[in-house]
Coordinates of C-alpha atoms in Angstrom, one line a residue:
M1345 CA 124.8 -10.3 -11.0
N1346 CA 127.5 -11.2 -8.5
N1347 CA 130.8 -9.7 -9.7
N1348 CA 132.8 -11.9 -7.3
R1349 CA 131.8 -15.1 -9.2
H1350 CA 133.9 -16.0 -12.3
F1351 CA 133.0 -18.8 -14.7
V1352 CA 135.7 -20.6 -16.6
I1353 CA 134.3 -22.6 -19.5
D1354 CA 136.1 -25.0 -21.9
F1355 CA 135.2 -24.9 -25.6
D1356 CA 135.6 -28.2 -27.4
S1357 CA 133.0 -30.8 -26.3
T1358 CA 131.7 -28.3 -23.7
F1359 CA 130.6 -25.1 -25.4
T1360 CA 130.2 -27.2 -28.6
Q1361 CA 129.1 -30.8 -28.9
V1362 CA 132.3 -31.7 -30.9
E1363 CA 136.0 -31.3 -31.0
A1364 CA 136.7 -28.5 -33.5
L1365 CA 139.9 -30.0 -34.9
D1366 CA 138.0 -33.3 -35.6
I1367 CA 135.5 -31.3 -37.7
L1368 CA 138.3 -29.3 -39.3
G1369 CA 139.8 -32.7 -40.3
E1370 CA 136.5 -33.8 -41.9
I1371 CA 136.6 -30.6 -44.0
S1372 CA 140.3 -30.5 -44.9
L1373 CA 140.6 -34.3 -45.6
E1374 CA 137.4 -34.5 -47.6
N1375 CA 139.1 -35.9 -50.7
H1376 CA 142.2 -37.2 -49.1
E1377 CA 143.1 -40.9 -49.9
E1378 CA 143.9 -41.6 -46.2
R1379 CA 140.8 -39.7 -44.9
N1380 CA 139.3 -42.4 -42.7
E1381 CA 142.6 -43.5 -41.2
R1382 CA 143.6 -40.0 -40.4
L1383 CA 140.3 -39.0 -38.9
Q1384 CA 140.4 -42.0 -36.6
R1385 CA 144.0 -41.2 -35.6
L1386 CA 142.9 -37.6 -35.0
S1387 CA 140.1 -38.7 -32.7
D1388 CA 142.4 -41.0 -30.8
L1389 CA 145.0 -38.3 -30.3
T1390 CA 142.2 -35.9 -29.0
N1391 CA 140.9 -38.4 -26.5
S1392 CA 144.5 -39.3 -25.3
G1393 CA 145.3 -35.6 -24.8
M1394 CA 142.0 -34.8 -23.1
A1395 CA 142.3 -37.8 -20.8
G1396 CA 145.8 -36.8 -19.8
E1397 CA 147.4 -39.8 -21.3
L1398 CA 149.5 -37.8 -23.8
S1399 CA 151.2 -34.5 -23.3
F1400 CA 149.1 -31.7 -24.8
R1401 CA 151.8 -30.2 -27.0
E1402 CA 152.7 -33.5 -28.4
S1403 CA 149.0 -34.2 -29.1
L1404 CA 148.5 -30.8 -30.8
E1405 CA 151.6 -31.1 -33.0
Q1406 CA 150.5 -34.6 -34.2
R1407 CA 147.0 -33.5 -34.9
L1408 CA 148.0 -30.5 -36.9
A1409 CA 150.3 -32.7 -39.0
L1410 CA 147.4 -35.0 -39.8
L1411 CA 144.9 -32.2 -40.6
N1412 CA 146.2 -31.0 -44.0
A1413 CA 144.2 -27.8 -43.2
E1414 CA 144.3 -24.4 -44.8
E1415 CA 143.2 -20.9 -43.9
Q1416 CA 140.4 -21.2 -46.5
H1417 CA 138.8 -24.0 -44.5
L1418 CA 138.2 -21.9 -41.4
P1419 CA 134.9 -20.1 -42.5
K1420 CA 133.4 -23.5 -43.3
L1421 CA 134.5 -24.8 -39.9
V1422 CA 132.9 -21.8 -38.1
D1423 CA 129.6 -22.5 -40.0
R1424 CA 129.7 -26.1 -38.9
L1425 CA 130.5 -25.2 -35.3
K1426 CA 127.6 -22.8 -35.1
S1427 CA 125.2 -25.7 -35.6
K1428 CA 127.0 -27.8 -33.0
V1429 CA 126.7 -25.5 -29.9
S1430 CA 125.6 -27.6 -26.9
T1431 CA 121.9 -27.7 -26.6
S1432 CA 121.8 -26.6 -22.9
F1433 CA 124.0 -23.6 -23.8
I1434 CA 121.5 -22.5 -26.4
R1435 CA 118.7 -23.0 -23.9
N1436 CA 120.5 -20.9 -21.3
R1437 CA 121.6 -18.0 -23.6
E1438 CA 120.4 -15.5 -21.0
F1439 CA 123.0 -16.7 -18.5
F1440 CA 125.8 -15.7 -21.0
E1441 CA 124.3 -12.4 -21.8
E1442 CA 123.8 -11.4 -18.1
N1443 CA 127.2 -12.7 -16.9
H1444 CA 129.4 -11.9 -20.0
E1445 CA 131.9 -9.8 -18.1
N1446 CA 132.6 -12.7 -15.7
I1447 CA 132.7 -15.6 -18.2
Y1448 CA 136.0 -16.7 -19.6
I1449 CA 136.5 -19.2 -22.4
I1450 CA 139.9 -20.9 -21.7
S1451 CA 140.7 -23.5 -24.3
N1452 CA 143.5 -25.4 -25.9
G1453 CA 141.7 -24.9 -29.2
F1454 CA 142.2 -21.8 -31.4
K1455 CA 140.8 -18.3 -31.2
E1456 CA 140.3 -18.2 -35.0
F1457 CA 137.2 -20.4 -34.7
I1458 CA 136.3 -19.9 -31.0
V1459 CA 135.7 -16.2 -31.0
P1460 CA 133.1 -16.2 -33.9
I1461 CA 131.1 -18.8 -32.0
V1462 CA 131.1 -17.4 -28.5
R1463 CA 130.7 -13.8 -29.6
E1464 CA 127.1 -14.6 -30.6
F1465 CA 126.4 -15.4 -26.9
G1466 CA 127.7 -12.0 -25.8
I1467 CA 131.1 -13.3 -24.6
R1468 CA 133.8 -10.6 -25.0
E1469 CA 136.7 -11.4 -27.3
E1470 CA 139.1 -10.2 -24.6
N1471 CA 137.7 -13.0 -22.3
V1472 CA 138.7 -15.7 -24.8
F1473 CA 142.0 -17.3 -24.2
A1474 CA 143.1 -19.9 -26.7
N1475 CA 145.9 -20.8 -29.1
T1476 CA 146.5 -19.1 -32.5
F1477 CA 147.4 -20.7 -35.8
L1478 CA 150.6 -19.9 -37.7
T1479 CA 150.3 -20.2 -41.5
D1480 CA 153.0 -20.7 -44.2
E1481 CA 153.2 -18.9 -47.5
N1482 CA 150.6 -21.2 -49.0
G1483 CA 148.0 -20.6 -46.3
K1484 CA 148.6 -24.0 -44.6
L1485 CA 147.6 -24.2 -40.9
N1486 CA 150.5 -26.4 -40.0
N1487 CA 151.8 -24.6 -36.9
F1488 CA 150.9 -22.6 -33.9
D1489 CA 152.2 -19.9 -31.6
K1490 CA 154.5 -21.8 -29.3
E1491 CA 155.0 -18.7 -27.1
N1492 CA 151.3 -18.9 -26.1
V1493 CA 151.1 -20.5 -22.7
L1494 CA 148.0 -22.5 -23.8
S1495 CA 150.1 -24.4 -26.3
S1496 CA 152.1 -25.9 -23.4
N1497 CA 151.4 -28.7 -20.9
N1498 CA 149.6 -27.3 -17.9
G1499 CA 148.7 -24.2 -20.0
K1500 CA 145.3 -23.6 -18.5
V1501 CA 146.8 -23.5 -15.0
E1502 CA 149.4 -20.9 -16.1
M1503 CA 146.7 -18.8 -17.8
L1504 CA 144.6 -18.8 -14.6
K1505 CA 147.6 -17.7 -12.6
R1506 CA 148.1 -14.8 -14.9
L1507 CA 144.4 -13.8 -14.8
D1508 CA 144.5 -13.8 -11.0
L1509 CA 140.7 -13.7 -10.7
Q1510 CA 139.5 -12.3 -7.4
G1511 CA 136.5 -14.1 -5.9
D1512 CA 134.9 -17.5 -6.5
V1513 CA 136.0 -19.4 -9.6
Y1514 CA 134.0 -22.2 -11.1
V1515 CA 135.4 -24.4 -13.9
I1516 CA 133.1 -26.2 -16.4
G1517 CA 134.7 -28.6 -18.8
D1518 CA 135.1 -32.2 -20.0
G1519 CA 138.9 -32.7 -19.9
Y1520 CA 141.7 -33.5 -17.5
T1521 CA 143.2 -30.0 -18.2
D1522 CA 140.1 -28.4 -16.8
Y1523 CA 140.4 -30.5 -13.6
E1524 CA 144.0 -29.3 -13.3
I1525 CA 142.9 -25.7 -12.7
K1526 CA 141.0 -26.9 -9.5
A1527 CA 143.9 -29.2 -8.5
A1528 CA 146.3 -26.2 -8.6
G1529 CA 144.1 -24.4 -6.1
L1530 CA 142.9 -21.8 -8.7
A1531 CA 139.2 -22.6 -8.6
N1532 CA 136.6 -23.4 -6.0
K1533 CA 135.1 -26.3 -7.8
F1534 CA 135.5 -28.3 -11.1
Y1535 CA 132.2 -29.4 -12.8
A1536 CA 132.7 -32.3 -15.2
F1537 CA 130.4 -31.5 -18.2
T1538 CA 129.0 -34.7 -19.6
E1539 CA 126.3 -33.6 -22.0
N1540 CA 128.6 -34.5 -25.0
V1541 CA 131.3 -36.8 -23.8
E1542 CA 132.2 -38.7 -20.6
R1543 CA 135.8 -39.4 -19.7
G1544 CA 136.1 -41.8 -16.8
N1545 CA 139.3 -40.5 -15.2
V1546 CA 137.9 -36.9 -15.4
L1547 CA 134.6 -37.9 -13.7
E1548 CA 136.6 -39.3 -10.8
K1549 CA 138.3 -36.0 -10.2
A1550 CA 135.1 -33.8 -10.5
D1551 CA 133.5 -32.0 -7.5
H1552 CA 130.2 -32.4 -9.3
I1553 CA 129.2 -34.3 -12.5
T1554 CA 127.2 -31.9 -14.7
P1555 CA 125.1 -33.5 -17.4
S1556 CA 124.1 -30.1 -18.8
L1557 CA 124.5 -26.5 -18.1
D1558 CA 121.0 -26.6 -16.5
E1559 CA 122.5 -28.6 -13.7
F1560 CA 125.2 -26.1 -13.0
L1561 CA 122.8 -23.1 -13.1
Y1562 CA 120.3 -25.0 -10.8
L1563 CA 123.0 -25.6 -8.2
H1564 CA 123.9 -21.9 -8.3
K1565 CA 120.3 -20.8 -8.3
M1566 CA 120.7 -19.1 -11.6
N1567 CA 118.5 -21.1 -13.9
K1568 CA 115.9 -18.8 -15.6
A1569 CA 115.6 -20.5 -19.0
I1570 CA 113.6 -23.5 -17.9
S1571 CA 110.3 -23.6 -16.0
Y1572 CA 111.5 -26.3 -13.6
P1573 CA 114.8 -28.2 -13.0
K1574 CA 114.9 -30.6 -15.9
N1575 CA 118.4 -31.6 -14.8
R1576 CA 116.7 -33.0 -11.7
I1577 CA 114.8 -35.5 -13.9
K1578 CA 116.8 -38.7 -13.8
V1579 CA 116.2 -41.0 -16.7
L1580 CA 117.2 -44.7 -16.7
L1581 CA 117.2 -46.4 -20.1
L1582 CA 117.7 -50.2 -20.3
E1583 CA 118.2 -52.9 -22.9
N1584 CA 120.1 -50.9 -25.5
V1585 CA 117.4 -48.3 -26.2
H1586 CA 118.3 -46.6 -29.4
E1587 CA 120.9 -43.8 -29.2
D1588 CA 118.4 -41.3 -30.7
A1589 CA 116.4 -41.7 -27.5
V1590 CA 119.4 -41.0 -25.4
K1591 CA 120.3 -38.0 -27.4
I1592 CA 116.8 -36.5 -27.4
M1593 CA 116.5 -36.8 -23.6
K1594 CA 119.9 -35.4 -22.9
N1595 CA 119.2 -32.5 -25.3
E1596 CA 116.0 -31.9 -23.3
G1597 CA 118.3 -31.4 -20.2
Y1598 CA 117.5 -34.6 -18.4
N1599 CA 120.2 -36.6 -16.5
V1600 CA 120.3 -39.8 -18.5
T1601 CA 121.9 -43.1 -17.5
T1602 CA 122.0 -46.1 -19.8
I1603 CA 122.4 -49.9 -19.1
S1604 CA 122.8 -52.2 -22.0
G1605 CA 120.9 -55.2 -20.7
A1606 CA 117.8 -55.9 -18.7
L1607 CA 117.7 -55.8 -14.9
D1608 CA 116.0 -58.4 -12.7
E1609 CA 113.5 -57.4 -10.1
E1610 CA 115.9 -56.9 -7.3
E1611 CA 118.3 -54.9 -9.3
L1612 CA 115.6 -52.7 -10.8
A1613 CA 114.0 -52.2 -7.4
E1614 CA 117.3 -50.7 -6.2
K1615 CA 118.1 -48.7 -9.3
I1616 CA 114.7 -47.1 -9.6
K1617 CA 114.7 -45.3 -6.2
D1618 CA 115.6 -41.8 -7.6
V1619 CA 114.5 -42.3 -11.2
S1620 CA 111.9 -40.0 -12.7
V1621 CA 111.6 -41.7 -16.1
L1622 CA 112.3 -45.4 -16.9
G1623 CA 112.8 -46.6 -20.5
I1624 CA 112.7 -50.4 -21.2
R1625 CA 112.1 -52.9 -24.0
S1626 CA 110.5 -56.3 -23.7
K1627 CA 112.7 -58.2 -21.2
T1628 CA 112.5 -55.9 -18.2
Q1629 CA 109.7 -56.6 -15.8
V1630 CA 108.2 -53.6 -14.0
T1631 CA 106.5 -55.3 -11.2
K1632 CA 104.6 -54.1 -8.1
K1633 CA 107.7 -54.7 -6.0
V1634 CA 109.7 -52.5 -8.3
L1635 CA 107.1 -49.8 -8.3
E1636 CA 107.0 -49.8 -4.5
N1637 CA 110.5 -48.4 -4.6
A1638 CA 109.7 -45.9 -7.4
N1639 CA 108.9 -42.9 -5.3
R1640 CA 110.0 -40.3 -7.9
L1641 CA 108.9 -42.1 -11.1
I1642 CA 106.4 -40.1 -13.2
A1643 CA 106.6 -42.0 -16.5
V1644 CA 107.6 -45.3 -18.1
G1645 CA 108.5 -45.7 -21.7
A1646 CA 108.1 -49.1 -23.4
F1647 CA 110.4 -48.9 -26.4
C1648 CA 108.3 -51.6 -28.1
I1649 CA 104.7 -52.4 -28.9
G1650 CA 103.8 -54.6 -25.9
T1651 CA 103.3 -53.4 -22.3
N1652 CA 102.5 -56.7 -20.6
Q1653 CA 105.9 -56.6 -18.9
I1654 CA 104.7 -53.6 -17.0
D1655 CA 102.2 -53.7 -14.1
L1656 CA 99.9 -51.0 -15.7
E1657 CA 97.3 -51.0 -12.9
E1658 CA 99.9 -50.5 -10.2
C1659 CA 101.5 -47.7 -12.3
L1660 CA 98.0 -46.1 -12.6
K1661 CA 97.5 -46.3 -8.8
K1662 CA 100.8 -44.5 -8.3
G1663 CA 100.1 -41.8 -10.9
I1664 CA 102.8 -43.1 -13.3
A1665 CA 102.0 -42.6 -17.0
V1666 CA 103.1 -45.4 -19.4
F1667 CA 103.8 -44.8 -23.1
N1668 CA 104.7 -47.3 -25.8
A1669 CA 105.4 -47.3 -29.6
P1670 CA 102.2 -48.9 -31.0
F1671 CA 103.0 -48.2 -34.7
S1672 CA 106.8 -47.7 -35.0
N1673 CA 107.8 -51.3 -35.8
T1674 CA 104.6 -52.5 -37.4
R1675 CA 106.2 -52.7 -40.9
S1676 CA 109.2 -54.6 -39.6
V1677 CA 107.0 -57.3 -38.1
V1678 CA 104.9 -57.5 -41.2
E1679 CA 107.9 -58.0 -43.5
L1680 CA 109.3 -60.8 -41.3
A1681 CA 105.9 -62.5 -41.3
I1682 CA 105.7 -62.4 -45.1
G1683 CA 109.3 -63.6 -45.5
E1684 CA 108.8 -66.5 -43.1
I1685 CA 105.6 -67.6 -44.7
I1686 CA 107.2 -67.7 -48.2
F1687 CA 110.2 -69.6 -46.7
L1688 CA 108.1 -72.2 -45.0
M1689 CA 105.7 -72.7 -48.0
R1690 CA 108.8 -73.5 -50.1
G1691 CA 110.3 -75.7 -47.4
L1692 CA 113.5 -73.6 -47.4
P1693 CA 114.6 -74.1 -43.8
D1694 CA 115.2 -77.8 -44.6
R1695 CA 116.8 -77.1 -48.0
L1696 CA 119.2 -74.6 -46.5
A1697 CA 120.3 -77.1 -43.7
E1698 CA 120.8 -79.8 -46.3
M1699 CA 123.0 -77.6 -48.5
H1700 CA 125.2 -76.7 -45.6
E1701 CA 125.6 -80.4 -45.0
G1702 CA 126.6 -80.9 -48.6
N1703 CA 123.4 -82.5 -49.7
W1704 CA 121.9 -81.5 -53.1
N1705 CA 118.2 -82.1 -53.0
K1706 CA 116.7 -80.4 -56.1
S1707 CA 113.0 -81.2 -56.0
A1708 CA 109.7 -79.4 -56.3
N1709 CA 108.0 -81.8 -53.8
G1710 CA 106.2 -79.8 -51.0
S1711 CA 107.4 -76.5 -52.4
R1712 CA 104.4 -74.2 -53.1
E1713 CA 103.6 -70.6 -54.1
V1714 CA 101.7 -68.3 -51.8
R1715 CA 99.5 -66.9 -54.5
G1716 CA 95.9 -67.9 -54.0
K1717 CA 96.5 -69.4 -50.6
K1718 CA 94.3 -68.6 -47.6
L1719 CA 96.1 -66.5 -45.0
G1720 CA 94.4 -66.4 -41.6
I1721 CA 95.3 -63.5 -39.4
V1722 CA 94.5 -63.8 -35.7
G1723 CA 94.4 -60.3 -34.3
Y1724 CA 93.5 -57.4 -36.6
G1725 CA 95.2 -54.6 -34.9
N1726 CA 98.0 -52.3 -36.2
I1727 CA 100.2 -55.2 -37.4
G1728 CA 97.5 -57.6 -38.4
S1729 CA 95.7 -55.1 -40.5
Q1730 CA 98.9 -53.9 -42.3
L1731 CA 99.8 -57.5 -42.9
S1732 CA 96.4 -58.0 -44.5
V1733 CA 97.1 -55.2 -47.0
V1734 CA 100.6 -56.4 -47.9
A1735 CA 99.6 -60.1 -48.1
E1736 CA 96.7 -59.3 -50.4
A1737 CA 98.9 -57.3 -52.7
I1738 CA 101.1 -60.4 -53.3
G1739 CA 98.2 -62.7 -54.0
F1740 CA 96.9 -64.1 -50.7
D1741 CA 93.2 -64.5 -49.9
V1742 CA 93.0 -62.9 -46.5
Y1743 CA 90.8 -64.0 -43.6
Y1744 CA 90.9 -62.5 -40.1
Y1745 CA 89.5 -62.9 -36.6
D1746 CA 89.5 -60.3 -33.8
L1747 CA 87.6 -60.1 -30.5
M1748 CA 86.9 -56.4 -31.3
E1749 CA 84.8 -55.2 -34.3
K1750 CA 87.3 -54.3 -36.9
L1751 CA 86.7 -53.0 -40.4
A1752 CA 88.0 -55.3 -43.1
L1753 CA 90.7 -53.7 -45.3
G1754 CA 90.7 -54.5 -49.0
N1755 CA 89.1 -57.8 -49.8
A1756 CA 89.8 -59.4 -46.4
T1757 CA 87.1 -61.7 -45.1
K1758 CA 86.1 -61.5 -41.4
C1759 CA 85.6 -64.8 -39.6
K1760 CA 83.0 -65.1 -36.9
S1761 CA 85.2 -67.3 -34.7
L1762 CA 88.7 -68.5 -34.2
E1763 CA 87.5 -72.0 -35.0
E1764 CA 86.2 -70.8 -38.4
L1765 CA 89.6 -69.1 -39.2
L1766 CA 91.7 -72.2 -38.2
K1767 CA 89.6 -74.5 -40.4
V1768 CA 89.7 -72.4 -43.5
S1769 CA 93.4 -71.1 -43.5
D1770 CA 96.4 -72.6 -45.3
I1771 CA 98.6 -70.3 -43.1
V1772 CA 97.8 -69.1 -39.6
T1773 CA 99.6 -66.1 -38.2
L1774 CA 99.2 -64.6 -34.7
H1775 CA 99.2 -60.9 -33.9
V1776 CA 97.5 -60.7 -30.6
D1777 CA 98.5 -58.8 -27.4
G1778 CA 99.9 -60.2 -24.2
R1779 CA 96.9 -60.1 -21.9
K1780 CA 96.6 -63.0 -19.5
E1781 CA 93.4 -64.2 -21.2
N1782 CA 95.5 -65.0 -24.3
E1783 CA 97.7 -67.6 -22.6
N1784 CA 97.7 -70.8 -24.6
L1785 CA 95.3 -69.3 -27.1
I1786 CA 96.7 -71.9 -29.5
G1787 CA 96.9 -75.3 -27.9
E1788 CA 96.1 -78.9 -28.6
N1789 CA 92.5 -78.4 -29.7
E1790 CA 93.3 -75.4 -31.9
L1791 CA 96.1 -77.1 -33.7
Q1792 CA 94.0 -80.1 -34.3
L1793 CA 91.4 -77.9 -36.1
M1794 CA 93.9 -76.6 -38.6
K1795 CA 94.2 -77.9 -42.1
D1796 CA 96.6 -80.8 -42.7
G1797 CA 99.9 -79.3 -44.0
A1798 CA 99.1 -75.8 -42.7
V1799 CA 101.9 -73.4 -41.8
F1800 CA 101.9 -71.6 -38.4
I1801 CA 103.5 -68.3 -37.5
N1802 CA 103.8 -66.6 -34.0
L1803 CA 105.4 -63.2 -33.9
S1804 CA 103.2 -61.9 -31.1
R1805 CA 103.7 -63.2 -27.5
G1806 CA 105.4 -66.3 -26.2
H1807 CA 102.8 -67.5 -23.8
V1808 CA 99.9 -67.5 -26.3
V1809 CA 101.1 -70.9 -27.8
D1810 CA 101.4 -74.3 -26.2
L1811 CA 104.9 -75.2 -27.6
K1812 CA 104.7 -78.8 -26.5
A1813 CA 101.5 -79.3 -28.5
L1814 CA 103.0 -77.4 -31.5
R1815 CA 106.1 -79.7 -31.5
K1816 CA 103.8 -82.7 -31.4
Y1817 CA 101.9 -81.6 -34.5
L1818 CA 105.0 -80.5 -36.3
E1819 CA 106.6 -83.9 -35.8
S1820 CA 103.4 -85.7 -37.0
G1821 CA 103.3 -83.6 -40.1
K1822 CA 99.9 -82.1 -39.3
I1823 CA 101.6 -78.7 -39.3
R1824 CA 104.1 -78.6 -42.2
G1825 CA 106.2 -75.7 -40.8
A1826 CA 106.3 -73.0 -38.2
G1827 CA 108.0 -69.6 -37.6
V1828 CA 108.3 -68.6 -34.0
D1829 CA 109.9 -65.4 -32.8
V1830 CA 108.6 -65.2 -29.2
F1831 CA 108.8 -67.7 -26.3
P1832 CA 107.4 -68.1 -22.8
R1833 CA 110.9 -68.0 -21.4
E1834 CA 113.5 -65.9 -23.1
P1835 CA 117.2 -65.2 -22.2
K1836 CA 117.8 -61.9 -20.5
T1837 CA 121.1 -61.3 -22.3
N1838 CA 122.7 -62.6 -25.5
A1839 CA 125.2 -64.6 -23.4
E1840 CA 122.4 -66.7 -21.9
Q1841 CA 121.6 -70.1 -23.4
F1842 CA 118.3 -70.4 -25.3
E1843 CA 116.2 -73.4 -24.5
S1844 CA 112.9 -74.4 -26.2
E1845 CA 110.8 -77.4 -27.1
L1846 CA 111.1 -76.4 -30.8
R1847 CA 114.9 -76.7 -31.1
G1848 CA 115.9 -79.2 -33.7
V1849 CA 112.4 -79.6 -35.3
K1850 CA 112.4 -79.7 -39.1
N1851 CA 111.1 -76.9 -41.2
V1852 CA 110.9 -74.5 -38.2
I1853 CA 112.3 -71.0 -38.2
L1854 CA 113.3 -69.9 -34.7
T1855 CA 114.3 -66.2 -34.3
P1856 CA 115.3 -64.4 -31.0
H1857 CA 112.4 -62.0 -30.6
I1858 CA 113.6 -59.7 -33.5
G1859 CA 110.3 -59.2 -35.3
G1860 CA 110.4 -55.5 -34.7
S1861 CA 114.2 -55.3 -34.5
T1862 CA 115.2 -53.4 -37.7
E1863 CA 117.3 -50.3 -37.8
E1864 CA 114.4 -48.4 -39.2
A1865 CA 112.1 -49.5 -36.4
Q1866 CA 114.5 -48.8 -33.6
V1867 CA 115.1 -45.3 -35.0
N1868 CA 111.3 -44.8 -35.2
I1869 CA 110.8 -46.0 -31.6
G1870 CA 113.8 -44.1 -30.3
N1871 CA 112.2 -40.9 -31.5
F1872 CA 108.5 -41.6 -30.8
V1873 CA 108.6 -42.7 -27.2
P1874 CA 110.8 -39.9 -25.9
G1875 CA 108.6 -37.4 -27.7
K1876 CA 105.5 -38.6 -25.9
I1877 CA 107.3 -38.6 -22.5
I1878 CA 108.7 -35.1 -23.0
E1879 CA 105.3 -33.8 -24.1
Y1880 CA 103.8 -35.3 -21.0
I1881 CA 106.4 -33.7 -18.7
N1882 CA 106.3 -30.3 -20.5
T1883 CA 102.5 -29.9 -21.1
G1884 CA 100.7 -32.7 -19.2
S1885 CA 99.4 -34.2 -22.5
T1886 CA 98.8 -37.9 -22.2
T1887 CA 98.1 -38.8 -25.9
N1888 CA 99.0 -42.4 -26.6
S1889 CA 99.4 -43.3 -22.9
V1890 CA 98.4 -46.9 -22.5
N1891 CA 97.1 -46.5 -18.9
F1892 CA 96.2 -42.8 -18.3
P1893 CA 93.1 -41.1 -19.6
N1894 CA 94.2 -39.5 -23.0
L1895 CA 94.2 -35.7 -23.1
Q1896 CA 95.8 -33.5 -25.8
L1897 CA 96.5 -30.2 -24.2
P1898 CA 97.3 -26.8 -25.8
I1899 CA 100.8 -25.2 -25.2
L1900 CA 100.9 -23.3 -21.9
E1901 CA 101.1 -19.5 -22.4
N1902 CA 101.2 -16.8 -19.7
A1903 CA 99.8 -19.1 -17.0
H1904 CA 100.6 -21.8 -14.5
R1905 CA 99.4 -25.4 -15.3
L1906 CA 98.3 -27.4 -12.2
I1907 CA 98.3 -31.2 -12.9
H1908 CA 96.3 -33.2 -10.4
V1909 CA 96.1 -37.0 -10.6
H1910 CA 93.6 -38.5 -8.1
H1911 CA 91.5 -41.6 -7.3
N1912 CA 88.3 -41.5 -9.4
R1913 CA 85.8 -40.5 -6.8
P1914 CA 83.0 -37.9 -6.7
G1915 CA 83.6 -34.3 -5.6
I1916 CA 87.4 -33.9 -6.2
I1917 CA 87.1 -31.5 -9.1
A1918 CA 84.7 -29.4 -7.0
H1919 CA 87.3 -29.5 -4.1
I1920 CA 90.0 -28.4 -6.5
N1921 CA 88.0 -25.4 -7.7
N1922 CA 87.0 -24.5 -4.2
V1923 CA 90.7 -24.3 -3.2
L1924 CA 91.4 -22.1 -6.2
S1925 CA 88.4 -19.9 -5.6
D1926 CA 89.3 -19.4 -1.9
H1927 CA 92.7 -18.1 -3.0
D1928 CA 91.3 -15.9 -5.8
C1929 CA 93.0 -17.8 -8.5
N1930 CA 91.6 -17.1 -11.9
I1931 CA 91.0 -20.2 -14.0
V1932 CA 91.9 -19.6 -17.7
G1933 CA 91.4 -23.2 -18.8
Q1934 CA 90.4 -26.6 -17.3
Y1935 CA 90.6 -30.1 -18.8
L1936 CA 89.3 -33.3 -17.2
K1937 CA 89.3 -37.0 -18.2
T1938 CA 88.8 -40.1 -16.1
N1939 CA 88.9 -43.9 -16.3
E1940 CA 87.8 -46.5 -13.9
T1941 CA 90.8 -45.9 -11.6
I1942 CA 91.9 -42.3 -11.7
G1943 CA 90.8 -38.8 -12.6
Y1944 CA 93.2 -36.5 -14.5
V1945 CA 92.5 -32.8 -14.1
I1946 CA 94.5 -30.0 -15.7
T1947 CA 93.9 -26.5 -14.6
D1948 CA 95.5 -23.4 -16.1
I1949 CA 95.5 -20.4 -13.8
D1950 CA 96.9 -16.9 -14.3
K1951 CA 100.2 -15.8 -12.6
A1952 CA 98.6 -14.9 -9.2
Y1953 CA 99.0 -17.7 -6.8
N1954 CA 100.8 -18.5 -3.5
E1955 CA 102.5 -21.5 -1.9
E1956 CA 99.4 -22.2 0.2
V1957 CA 97.5 -23.1 -3.0
I1958 CA 100.0 -25.8 -3.8
Q1959 CA 100.0 -27.3 -0.4
E1960 CA 96.2 -27.4 -0.2
M1961 CA 96.0 -29.0 -3.7
K1962 CA 98.4 -31.7 -2.6
G1963 CA 96.4 -32.2 0.6
I1964 CA 93.1 -32.9 -1.2
D1965 CA 91.8 -36.3 -0.1
G1966 CA 92.4 -38.8 -2.9
T1967 CA 95.3 -37.1 -4.4
I1968 CA 97.8 -39.4 -6.0
R1969 CA 100.2 -37.0 -7.6
F1970 CA 100.4 -33.2 -8.1
R1971 CA 102.8 -31.0 -10.0
V1972 CA 103.0 -27.5 -11.4
L1973 CA 104.1 -26.3 -14.9
Y1974 CA 105.1 -22.7 -15.2

């Protein structure tokens, strides 16, 4: 330990994920009639104070007046805060234990709740400098010690002057008051901590933006708690990927950036240069040109079912594993399909439009039940097969067609050809993938084969249907109604105009690619995809990868794991083992799987190895990517 280094750490939104007074407000105002209004005002005052827009003392006085807090609320607050310690702080507990003499908590919060939290990390009470509550005769926490320098504006600066720390001083915090310590010349550097909150004017002042404590420790060569610098893994998440995914990856210690919309090829090619993990949905195209610039990319997460927007073969050639969410929004798509089928069979799109125009058209003509009707499902994968079960439960006779041999569920009938299915079905619904071979799978000839008055649904991919032909048969009445959720050309953002041949056609439901867009599905996807990527990074497991050979690996214990991705050619695994043998490395486990393009070899060795081994493994002819897990 270097006794000449001192670490000054903020508490609220740094040591913990939350502002303690906000949590105290939730507790003390639980049954208050103005609870929501006061909590919002409390949060606004906190942000104004932390951003330097409001004097600290004024902010503190106003917040205490809103709280309605009592001494009896403090134990419950402490319990809540113990569960809200920042994830990277928990992960790096050893840092606090080893450096406890030189770690100072300097906060504008209150010692009554700070000390019980930081004490569990080995931080000494005498190294905690914060405000203290004053209570009235009824136990109300309605005041504070105004003699305490930390209750005043510029209080942290004054406290550092009094401490007069000799040596290097590093400040880690999220607020403007933390920056002021550096600005006053009392610290070497100010690290803006962004794991929990980002304040724009604070980031501008920082010497270094620190997305987690891992980043700080890595910079100072102090990180012992993680096997490799996770903070060096930069993650770019596009298209409003669910907030759970952002939280999971930040909690893992990754440096996460989010962008709400899709990026075009040129923009993504520029942004991806230093990105390790890319997360997208359906609009972003990961092309060969983009991948040519992706020198650090190790994984792509498709936060959706389809992956046709990603050049999978080029990813494979570059050793980039791709993961998707094949099951997470299945139920959502199935429910939309059932709903649209019922709507169209009853002719409801037209009835709804007429009612909005003031026309009362009460009639049973053309309005039919779905019970006993023949539902034809094209594509019997995850969605098609689940739709089969649900549809049968409400009275459909189910028929299906798939290129692959698929076991019929329930009483579903397998059709030998697409032609057979189209001829027999009252309703045809598509649930196929986006491969190029499926382009215009349904065109003029296929629509002609369908029953007169059939209903058509496409919730799969836009390019699989010839929309001009579909419009023709809708207008002629051959097809009585259609539901379409996907289109060959879709707007990149909600602000862009939607254009389609099907606009204005009667008894047609047009939806903006929302088949899987339910809150439940997005939560499922937001948790599933990051889990697979993190498992791949941490263990090398490629389960559910859509392009890599699938390997489920055991947890690494007391060994190094060498991950070698190479072109699939003879002799490479022998070369790997020769290198290890030449350096007397003991293999404790080895796993291999290949596909037509690459070989994926995982080798676990004991702790004895040197840098020459790594360099020789990287130098094996045919190597695409090599990394080590400790």
